PDB file of C-alpha atoms in Angstrom:
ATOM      1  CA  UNK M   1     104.928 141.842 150.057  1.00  0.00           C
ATOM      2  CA  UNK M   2     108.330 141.408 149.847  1.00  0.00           C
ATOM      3  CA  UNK M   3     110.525 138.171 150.429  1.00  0.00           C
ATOM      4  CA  UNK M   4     111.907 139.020 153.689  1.00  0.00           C
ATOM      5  CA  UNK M   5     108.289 138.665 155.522  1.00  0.00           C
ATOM      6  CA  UNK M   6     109.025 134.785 155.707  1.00  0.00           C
ATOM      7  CA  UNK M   7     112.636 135.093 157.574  1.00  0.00           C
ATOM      8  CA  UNK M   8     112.084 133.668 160.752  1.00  0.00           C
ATOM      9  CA  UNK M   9     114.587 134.826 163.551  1.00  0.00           C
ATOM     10  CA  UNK M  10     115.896 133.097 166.132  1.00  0.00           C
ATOM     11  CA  UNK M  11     117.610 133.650 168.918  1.00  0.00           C
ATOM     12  CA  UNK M  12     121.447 132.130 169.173  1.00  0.00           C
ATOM     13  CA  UNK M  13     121.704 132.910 172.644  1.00  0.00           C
ATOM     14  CA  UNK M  14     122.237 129.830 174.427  1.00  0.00           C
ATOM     15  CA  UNK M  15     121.714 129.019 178.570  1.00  0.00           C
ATOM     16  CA  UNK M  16     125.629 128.875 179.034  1.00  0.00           C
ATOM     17  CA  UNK M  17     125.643 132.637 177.608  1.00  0.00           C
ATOM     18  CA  UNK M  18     122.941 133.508 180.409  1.00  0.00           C
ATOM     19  CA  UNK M  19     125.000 131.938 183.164  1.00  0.00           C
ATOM     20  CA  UNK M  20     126.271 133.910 186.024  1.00  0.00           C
ATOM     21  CA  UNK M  21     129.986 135.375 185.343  1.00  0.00           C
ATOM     22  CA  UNK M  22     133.099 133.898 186.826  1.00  0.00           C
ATOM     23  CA  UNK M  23     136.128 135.444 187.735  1.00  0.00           C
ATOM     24  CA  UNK M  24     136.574 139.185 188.587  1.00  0.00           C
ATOM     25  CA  UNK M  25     133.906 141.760 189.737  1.00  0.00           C
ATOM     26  CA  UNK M  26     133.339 144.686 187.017  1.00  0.00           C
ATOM     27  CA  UNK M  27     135.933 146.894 188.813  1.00  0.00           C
ATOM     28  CA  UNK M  28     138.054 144.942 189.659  1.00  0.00           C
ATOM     29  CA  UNK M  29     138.267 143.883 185.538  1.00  0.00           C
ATOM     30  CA  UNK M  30     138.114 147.064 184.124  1.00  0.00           C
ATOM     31  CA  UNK M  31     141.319 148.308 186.748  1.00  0.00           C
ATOM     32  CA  UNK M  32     143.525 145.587 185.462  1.00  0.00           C
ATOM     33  CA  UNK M  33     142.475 145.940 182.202  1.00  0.00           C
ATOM     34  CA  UNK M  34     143.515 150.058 182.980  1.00  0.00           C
ATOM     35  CA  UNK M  35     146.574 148.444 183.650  1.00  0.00           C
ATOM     36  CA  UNK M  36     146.775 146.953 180.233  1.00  0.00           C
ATOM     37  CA  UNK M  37     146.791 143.358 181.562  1.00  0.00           C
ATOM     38  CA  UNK M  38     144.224 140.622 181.371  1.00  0.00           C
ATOM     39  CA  UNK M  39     141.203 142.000 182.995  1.00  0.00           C
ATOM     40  CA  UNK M  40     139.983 138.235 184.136  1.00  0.00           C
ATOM     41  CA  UNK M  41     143.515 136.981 185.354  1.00  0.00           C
ATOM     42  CA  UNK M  42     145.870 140.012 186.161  1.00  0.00           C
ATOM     43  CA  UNK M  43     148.710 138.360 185.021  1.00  0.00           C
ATOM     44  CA  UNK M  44     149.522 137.748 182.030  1.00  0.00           C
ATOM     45  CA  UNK M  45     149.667 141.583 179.063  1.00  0.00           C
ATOM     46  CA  UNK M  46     146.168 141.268 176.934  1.00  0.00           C
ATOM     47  CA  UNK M  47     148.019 143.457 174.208  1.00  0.00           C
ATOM     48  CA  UNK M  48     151.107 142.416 171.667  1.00  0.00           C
ATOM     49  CA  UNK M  49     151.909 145.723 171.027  1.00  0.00           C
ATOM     50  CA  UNK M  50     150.243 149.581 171.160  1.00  0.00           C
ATOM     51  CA  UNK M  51     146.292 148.463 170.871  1.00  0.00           C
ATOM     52  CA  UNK M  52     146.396 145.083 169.498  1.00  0.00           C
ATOM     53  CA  UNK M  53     144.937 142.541 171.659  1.00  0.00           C
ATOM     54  CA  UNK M  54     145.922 138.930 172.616  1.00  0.00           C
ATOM     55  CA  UNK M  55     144.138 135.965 171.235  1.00  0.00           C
ATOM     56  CA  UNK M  56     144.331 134.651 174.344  1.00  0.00           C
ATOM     57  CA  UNK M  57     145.751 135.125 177.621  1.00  0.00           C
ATOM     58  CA  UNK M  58     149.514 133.053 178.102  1.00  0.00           C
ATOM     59  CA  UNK M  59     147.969 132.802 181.979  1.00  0.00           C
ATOM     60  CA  UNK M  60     144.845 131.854 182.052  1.00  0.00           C
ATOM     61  CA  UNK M  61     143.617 130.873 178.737  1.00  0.00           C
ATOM     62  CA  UNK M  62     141.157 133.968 178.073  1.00  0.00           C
ATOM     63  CA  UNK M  63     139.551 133.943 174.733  1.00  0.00           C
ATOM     64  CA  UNK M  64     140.940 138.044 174.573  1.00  0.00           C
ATOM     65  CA  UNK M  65     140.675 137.890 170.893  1.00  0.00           C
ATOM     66  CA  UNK M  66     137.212 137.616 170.453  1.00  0.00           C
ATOM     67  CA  UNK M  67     136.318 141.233 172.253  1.00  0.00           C
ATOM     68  CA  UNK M  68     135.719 143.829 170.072  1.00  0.00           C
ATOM     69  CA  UNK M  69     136.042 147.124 171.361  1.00  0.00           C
ATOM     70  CA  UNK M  70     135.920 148.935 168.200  1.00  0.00           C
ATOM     71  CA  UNK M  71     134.916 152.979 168.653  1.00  0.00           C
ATOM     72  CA  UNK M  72     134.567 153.034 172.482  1.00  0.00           C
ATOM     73  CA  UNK M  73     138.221 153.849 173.296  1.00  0.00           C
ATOM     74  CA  UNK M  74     139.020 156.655 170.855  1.00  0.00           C
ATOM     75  CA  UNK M  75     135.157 157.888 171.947  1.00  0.00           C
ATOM     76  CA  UNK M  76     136.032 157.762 175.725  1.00  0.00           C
ATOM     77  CA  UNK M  77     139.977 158.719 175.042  1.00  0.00           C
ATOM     78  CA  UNK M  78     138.050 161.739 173.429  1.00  0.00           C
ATOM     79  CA  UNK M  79     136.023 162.686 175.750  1.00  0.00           C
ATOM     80  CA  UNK M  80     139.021 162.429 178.242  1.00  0.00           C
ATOM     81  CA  UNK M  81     141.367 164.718 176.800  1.00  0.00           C
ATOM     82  CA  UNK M  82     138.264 167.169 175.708  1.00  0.00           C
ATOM     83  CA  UNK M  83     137.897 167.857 179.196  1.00  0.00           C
ATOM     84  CA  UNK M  84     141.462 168.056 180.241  1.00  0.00           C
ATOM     85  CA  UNK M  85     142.598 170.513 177.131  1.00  0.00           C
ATOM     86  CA  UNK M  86     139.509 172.669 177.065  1.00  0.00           C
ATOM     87  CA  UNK M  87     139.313 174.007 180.649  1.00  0.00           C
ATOM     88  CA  UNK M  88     143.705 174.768 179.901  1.00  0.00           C
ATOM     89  CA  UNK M  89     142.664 176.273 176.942  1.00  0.00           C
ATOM     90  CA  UNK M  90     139.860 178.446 178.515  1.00  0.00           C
ATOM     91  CA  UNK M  91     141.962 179.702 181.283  1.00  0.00           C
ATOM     92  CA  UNK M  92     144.934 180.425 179.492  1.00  0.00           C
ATOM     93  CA  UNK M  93     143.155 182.700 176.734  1.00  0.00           C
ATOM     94  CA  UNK M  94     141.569 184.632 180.006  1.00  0.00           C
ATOM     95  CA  UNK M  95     144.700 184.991 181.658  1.00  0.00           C
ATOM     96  CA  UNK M  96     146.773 185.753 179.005  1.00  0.00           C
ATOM     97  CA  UNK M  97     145.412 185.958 175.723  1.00  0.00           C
ATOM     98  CA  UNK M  98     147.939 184.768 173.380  1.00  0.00           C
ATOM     99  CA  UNK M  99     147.937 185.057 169.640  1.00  0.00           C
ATOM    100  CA  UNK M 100     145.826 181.800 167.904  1.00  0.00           C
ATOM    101  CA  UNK M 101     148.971 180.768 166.797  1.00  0.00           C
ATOM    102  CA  UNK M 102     150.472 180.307 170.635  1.00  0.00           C
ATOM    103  CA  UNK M 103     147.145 178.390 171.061  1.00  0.00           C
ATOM    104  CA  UNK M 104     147.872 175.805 168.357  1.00  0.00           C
ATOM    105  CA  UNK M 105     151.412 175.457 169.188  1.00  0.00           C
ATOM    106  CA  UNK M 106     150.126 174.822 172.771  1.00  0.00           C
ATOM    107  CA  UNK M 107     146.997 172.504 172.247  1.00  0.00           C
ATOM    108  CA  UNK M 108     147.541 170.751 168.852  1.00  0.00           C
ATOM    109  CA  UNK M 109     150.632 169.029 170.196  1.00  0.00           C
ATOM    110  CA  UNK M 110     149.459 168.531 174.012  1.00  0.00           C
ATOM    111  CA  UNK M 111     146.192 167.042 172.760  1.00  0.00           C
ATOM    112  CA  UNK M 112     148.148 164.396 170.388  1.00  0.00           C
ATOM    113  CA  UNK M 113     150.340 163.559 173.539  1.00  0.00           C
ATOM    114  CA  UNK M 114     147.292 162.628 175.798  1.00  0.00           C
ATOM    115  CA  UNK M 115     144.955 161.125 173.173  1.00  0.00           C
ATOM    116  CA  UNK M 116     148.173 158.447 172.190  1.00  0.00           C
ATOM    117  CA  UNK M 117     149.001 158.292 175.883  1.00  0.00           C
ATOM    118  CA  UNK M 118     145.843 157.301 177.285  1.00  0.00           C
ATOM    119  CA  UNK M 119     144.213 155.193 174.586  1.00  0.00           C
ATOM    120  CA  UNK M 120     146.018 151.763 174.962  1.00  0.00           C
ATOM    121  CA  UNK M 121     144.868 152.496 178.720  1.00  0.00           C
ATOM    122  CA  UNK M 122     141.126 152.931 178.460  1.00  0.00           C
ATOM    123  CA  UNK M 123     140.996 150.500 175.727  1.00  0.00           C
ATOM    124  CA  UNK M 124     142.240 147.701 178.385  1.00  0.00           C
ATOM    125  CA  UNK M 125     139.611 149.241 180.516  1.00  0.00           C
ATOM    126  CA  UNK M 126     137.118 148.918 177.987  1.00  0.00           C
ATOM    127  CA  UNK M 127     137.960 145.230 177.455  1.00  0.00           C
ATOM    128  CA  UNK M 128     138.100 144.380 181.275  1.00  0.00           C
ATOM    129  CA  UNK M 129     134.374 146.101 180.580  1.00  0.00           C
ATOM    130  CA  UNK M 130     133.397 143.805 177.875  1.00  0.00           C
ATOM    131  CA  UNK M 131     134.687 140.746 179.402  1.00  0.00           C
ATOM    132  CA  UNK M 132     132.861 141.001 182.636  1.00  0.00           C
ATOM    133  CA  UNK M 133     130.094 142.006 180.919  1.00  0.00           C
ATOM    134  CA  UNK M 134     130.137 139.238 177.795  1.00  0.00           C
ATOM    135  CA  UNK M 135     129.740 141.546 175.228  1.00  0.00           C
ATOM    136  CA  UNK M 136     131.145 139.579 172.363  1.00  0.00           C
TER     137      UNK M 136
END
């Protein structure tokens, strides 16, 4: 048997981590988070620039800093403008059918646009998400 048999977990969770959630319902978070401010407040921007988040909110006091959203944006973002370019891109090879070349001067760049253009936007969603939620 190896070492690790006699680790004994235990759980960190505390009763204050269990307690109902303050503050805004889930929608209600995740819309003014959409609207790249701070999903528990509305006031006050959660980002300093193009994705990076506040520590905290200047409004409220919101720990911001300490959610993570990590790969869910650029996943979601993904999936987002996969469904908006593909159907274009469908239709306009039916319709028309261009040379591949028209096709990557069409999709390449649209497809850049929307992926920079809505990420900031579903990553504040995402937070308002996480912060309703608690996932730390």
């Amino acid at each position: 048997m190896s070492g690790q048999d006699d680790v004994v977990w235990t759980n960190a969770r505390t009763e204050e981590d269990d307690a109902p959630v303050k503050g805004p319902g889930l929608w209600r978070a995740m819309r003014r988070g959409l609207a790249r401010r701070c999903p528990r407040c509305g006031e006050a921007p959660a980002f300093n620039g193009y994705l990076s988040v506040r520590d905290h909110c200047s409004h409220c006091g919101e720990n911001l800093g300490s959610y993570r959203a990590d790969d869910a944006p650029p996943y979601f973002t993904i999936f987002l403008v996969g469904h908006i370019v593909i159907p274009l891109m469908l239709w306009v090879e039916k319709a028309w059918a261009p040379d591949i070349w028209v096709h990557a001067a069409l999709w390449v760049p649209l497809s850049l646009v929307l992926t920079l253009a809505t990420l900031p936007y579903i990553k504040g969603a995402v937070l308002g998400l996480m912060l309703q939620l608690r996932i730390h």
